[in-house]
Amino acid sequence: MDEDGPAARRRPAVTAAAPSPRLEGLDLDQLRTYRADLTAEEDRVSYWRRVVFARMDLLEAQSQGGGVIAFADLVRALGDTGSGGGRRRLVRVPAVAALPDLPELAHLEELWASQVDKEVVGQGSAITGLQEAGAMLSDYRTALHERIDEATRELILRYREDPMAALSILPPA
């Protein structure tokens, strides 16, 4: 079996999951709120991760003498996943809304606020900083996904124990 194939990347089945000792103190409403908060944070981090990588792409194009990249390339960088699927993660971030706050990671706000020199040297240090920020955002996003998965498993386990609890989220008829 291919250890790097799609089967290796699948998340563990909920059927084999045990209740989470970390989440056992939360009642069902608190667990739902916790999961919703994590999902909102993941949306915010994913947004800024994409912006950081897009800015890095622009700086790399400029440093290679390409100037500003074409609009079509910018659309691809911001909208295409590279695997043929569009990025739909930001559906909850409407275009007219204010941008979500930057995640509070070391030096990210300082890096984002800094101006980049037109010289390749300034762009190189900015690219390096953006690469580090992108790696931090990716690591943070991975940790959020792990917690979202944990909360989802916990919800499923609780719903299996008490199927009627799943209906409690619906508004009264």
Short mmCIF file of C-alpha atoms in Angstrom, two decimals:
data_model
loop_
_atom_site.label_atom_id
_atom_site.label_comp_id
_atom_site.label_asym_id
_atom_site.label_seq_id
_atom_site.Cartn_x
_atom_site.Cartn_y
_atom_site.Cartn_z
CA MET A 1 0.00 0.00 0.00
CA ASP A 2 1.21 3.50 -0.86
CA GLU A 3 2.05 5.22 2.45
CA ASP A 4 1.98 8.67 0.81
CA GLY A 5 -1.30 8.17 -1.06
CA PRO A 6 -4.77 9.48 -0.27
CA ALA A 7 -5.46 6.73 2.27
CA ALA A 8 -2.44 7.83 4.33
CA ARG A 9 -3.75 11.42 4.42
CA ARG A 10 -7.25 10.51 5.61
CA ARG A 11 -8.24 11.53 9.08
CA PRO A 12 -8.78 8.74 11.62
CA ALA A 13 -12.26 7.28 11.72
CA VAL A 14 -14.56 8.46 14.48
CA THR A 15 -15.58 4.86 15.16
CA ALA A 16 -12.17 4.24 16.73
CA ALA A 17 -12.20 7.47 18.73
CA ALA A 18 -12.35 7.67 22.49
CA PRO A 19 -13.86 10.61 24.35
CA SER A 20 -11.46 13.51 24.76
CA PRO A 21 -10.36 14.01 28.38
CA ARG A 22 -9.58 17.64 27.50
CA LEU A 23 -13.16 18.32 26.41
CA GLU A 24 -15.07 16.21 28.93
CA GLY A 25 -15.74 19.23 31.17
CA LEU A 26 -17.64 21.04 28.42
CA ASP A 27 -21.38 20.59 28.08
CA LEU A 28 -22.83 20.22 24.59
CA ASP A 29 -23.48 23.95 24.04
CA GLN A 30 -19.99 24.85 25.26
CA LEU A 31 -18.49 22.21 22.96
CA ARG A 32 -20.40 23.59 19.98
CA THR A 33 -19.29 27.13 20.84
CA TYR A 34 -15.67 25.98 21.28
CA ARG A 35 -15.74 24.30 17.85
CA ALA A 36 -17.37 27.36 16.22
CA ASP A 37 -14.71 29.63 17.77
CA LEU A 38 -11.93 27.39 16.47
CA THR A 39 -13.49 27.39 13.01
CA ALA A 40 -13.72 31.20 13.02
CA GLU A 41 -10.07 31.42 14.07
CA GLU A 42 -9.12 28.98 11.29
CA ASP A 43 -10.96 31.19 8.77
CA ARG A 44 -8.98 34.22 9.97
CA VAL A 45 -5.64 32.38 9.90
CA SER A 46 -6.36 30.87 6.47
CA TYR A 47 -7.19 34.33 5.12
CA TRP A 48 -3.92 35.84 6.32
CA ARG A 49 -1.93 32.80 5.27
CA ARG A 50 -3.20 33.23 1.72
CA VAL A 51 -2.47 36.97 1.81
CA VAL A 52 1.07 36.36 3.10
CA PHE A 53 1.77 33.79 0.39
CA ALA A 54 0.28 36.07 -2.29
CA ARG A 55 2.47 38.96 -1.13
CA MET A 56 5.48 36.66 -1.18
CA ASP A 57 4.60 35.63 -4.76
CA LEU A 58 4.41 39.28 -5.79
CA LEU A 59 7.77 40.11 -4.22
CA GLU A 60 9.41 37.07 -5.80
CA ALA A 61 8.06 38.07 -9.21
CA GLN A 62 9.42 41.60 -8.72
CA SER A 63 12.82 40.37 -7.53
CA GLN A 64 13.15 38.25 -10.66
CA GLY A 65 12.66 41.33 -12.83
CA GLY A 66 9.08 40.52 -13.69
CA GLY A 67 7.65 43.67 -12.16
CA VAL A 68 4.07 43.39 -11.03
CA ILE A 69 2.50 40.09 -11.96
CA ALA A 70 -0.40 39.96 -14.38
CA PHE A 71 -3.94 40.22 -13.05
CA ALA A 72 -4.68 36.66 -14.22
CA ASP A 73 -1.70 35.40 -12.18
CA LEU A 74 -2.93 37.29 -9.13
CA VAL A 75 -6.41 35.78 -9.52
CA ARG A 76 -4.82 32.32 -9.78
CA ALA A 77 -2.62 32.93 -6.72
CA LEU A 78 -5.56 34.05 -4.61
CA GLY A 79 -8.25 31.76 -5.94
CA ASP A 80 -6.80 28.48 -7.17
CA THR A 81 -5.53 25.72 -4.94
CA GLY A 82 -3.17 24.29 -7.54
CA SER A 83 -5.12 21.05 -7.52
CA GLY A 84 -7.90 22.37 -9.72
CA GLY A 85 -10.30 23.21 -6.91
CA GLY A 86 -11.17 26.77 -6.00
CA ARG A 87 -10.60 28.06 -2.51
CA ARG A 88 -13.99 28.28 -0.88
CA ARG A 89 -12.76 28.65 2.69
CA LEU A 90 -13.40 32.38 2.83
CA VAL A 91 -17.06 32.30 1.88
CA ARG A 92 -17.79 33.68 5.35
CA VAL A 93 -15.57 36.74 4.75
CA PRO A 94 -17.69 39.09 2.61
CA ALA A 95 -15.86 41.55 0.39
CA VAL A 96 -17.42 44.59 2.06
CA ALA A 97 -16.45 43.52 5.57
CA ALA A 98 -13.38 44.87 7.30
CA LEU A 99 -10.39 42.57 7.07
CA PRO A 100 -10.03 40.15 9.95
CA ASP A 101 -7.35 41.05 12.46
CA LEU A 102 -3.91 39.60 11.96
CA PRO A 103 -3.25 36.49 14.04
CA GLU A 104 -1.09 37.33 17.04
CA LEU A 105 2.09 35.58 15.98
CA ALA A 106 5.61 36.80 16.60
CA HIS A 107 6.60 39.70 14.30
CA LEU A 108 3.73 39.18 11.85
CA GLU A 109 2.16 42.61 12.44
CA GLU A 110 5.57 44.29 12.27
CA LEU A 111 6.43 42.43 9.06
CA TRP A 112 3.11 43.27 7.45
CA ALA A 113 3.37 46.98 8.31
CA SER A 114 6.95 47.30 6.99
CA GLN A 115 7.64 48.88 3.63
CA VAL A 116 9.64 46.91 1.10
CA ASP A 117 12.50 48.62 -0.71
CA LYS A 118 12.51 48.49 -4.48
CA GLU A 119 15.97 46.94 -4.23
CA VAL A 120 16.27 43.17 -4.47
CA VAL A 121 18.09 43.09 -1.10
CA GLY A 122 15.06 44.60 0.67
CA GLN A 123 12.77 42.25 -1.16
CA GLY A 124 14.93 39.27 -0.21
CA SER A 125 14.68 40.03 3.50
CA ALA A 126 10.95 40.67 3.16
CA ILE A 127 10.52 37.37 1.31
CA THR A 128 12.44 35.56 4.05
CA GLY A 129 10.25 37.18 6.70
CA LEU A 130 7.12 36.27 4.77
CA GLN A 131 8.32 32.68 4.41
CA GLU A 132 8.81 32.49 8.18
CA ALA A 133 5.38 34.05 8.77
CA GLY A 134 3.82 31.64 6.28
CA ALA A 135 5.40 28.70 8.09
CA MET A 136 4.14 30.00 11.46
CA LEU A 137 0.64 30.49 10.07
CA SER A 138 0.71 27.01 8.51
CA ASP A 139 1.80 25.43 11.81
CA TYR A 140 -0.86 27.35 13.71
CA ARG A 141 -3.49 26.36 11.15
CA THR A 142 -2.48 22.71 11.45
CA ALA A 143 -2.88 22.91 15.24
CA LEU A 144 -6.31 24.51 14.79
CA HIS A 145 -7.33 21.71 12.42
CA GLU A 146 -6.28 19.13 15.02
CA ARG A 147 -8.41 20.83 17.67
CA ILE A 148 -11.37 21.23 15.30
CA ASP A 149 -11.09 17.53 14.46
CA GLU A 150 -10.94 16.67 18.17
CA ALA A 151 -14.04 18.76 18.88
CA THR A 152 -15.86 17.26 15.89
CA ARG A 153 -15.03 13.71 17.05
CA GLU A 154 -16.27 14.60 20.52
CA LEU A 155 -19.52 15.99 19.13
CA ILE A 156 -20.08 12.88 17.01
CA LEU A 157 -19.40 10.59 19.97
CA ARG A 158 -21.87 12.53 22.11
CA TYR A 159 -24.48 12.47 19.34
CA ARG A 160 -24.01 8.70 19.04
CA GLU A 161 -24.59 8.34 22.78
CA ASP A 162 -27.66 10.57 22.63
CA PRO A 163 -28.98 11.03 19.06
CA MET A 164 -31.69 13.42 20.24
CA ALA A 165 -28.98 15.85 21.40
CA ALA A 166 -28.20 16.56 17.76
CA LEU A 167 -31.68 17.99 17.39
CA SER A 168 -31.23 20.44 20.26
CA ILE A 169 -29.43 22.87 17.96
CA LEU A 170 -32.54 23.29 15.78
CA PRO A 171 -34.84 26.19 16.56
CA PRO A 172 -38.19 25.22 18.06
CA ALA A 173 -40.94 24.70 15.48
#
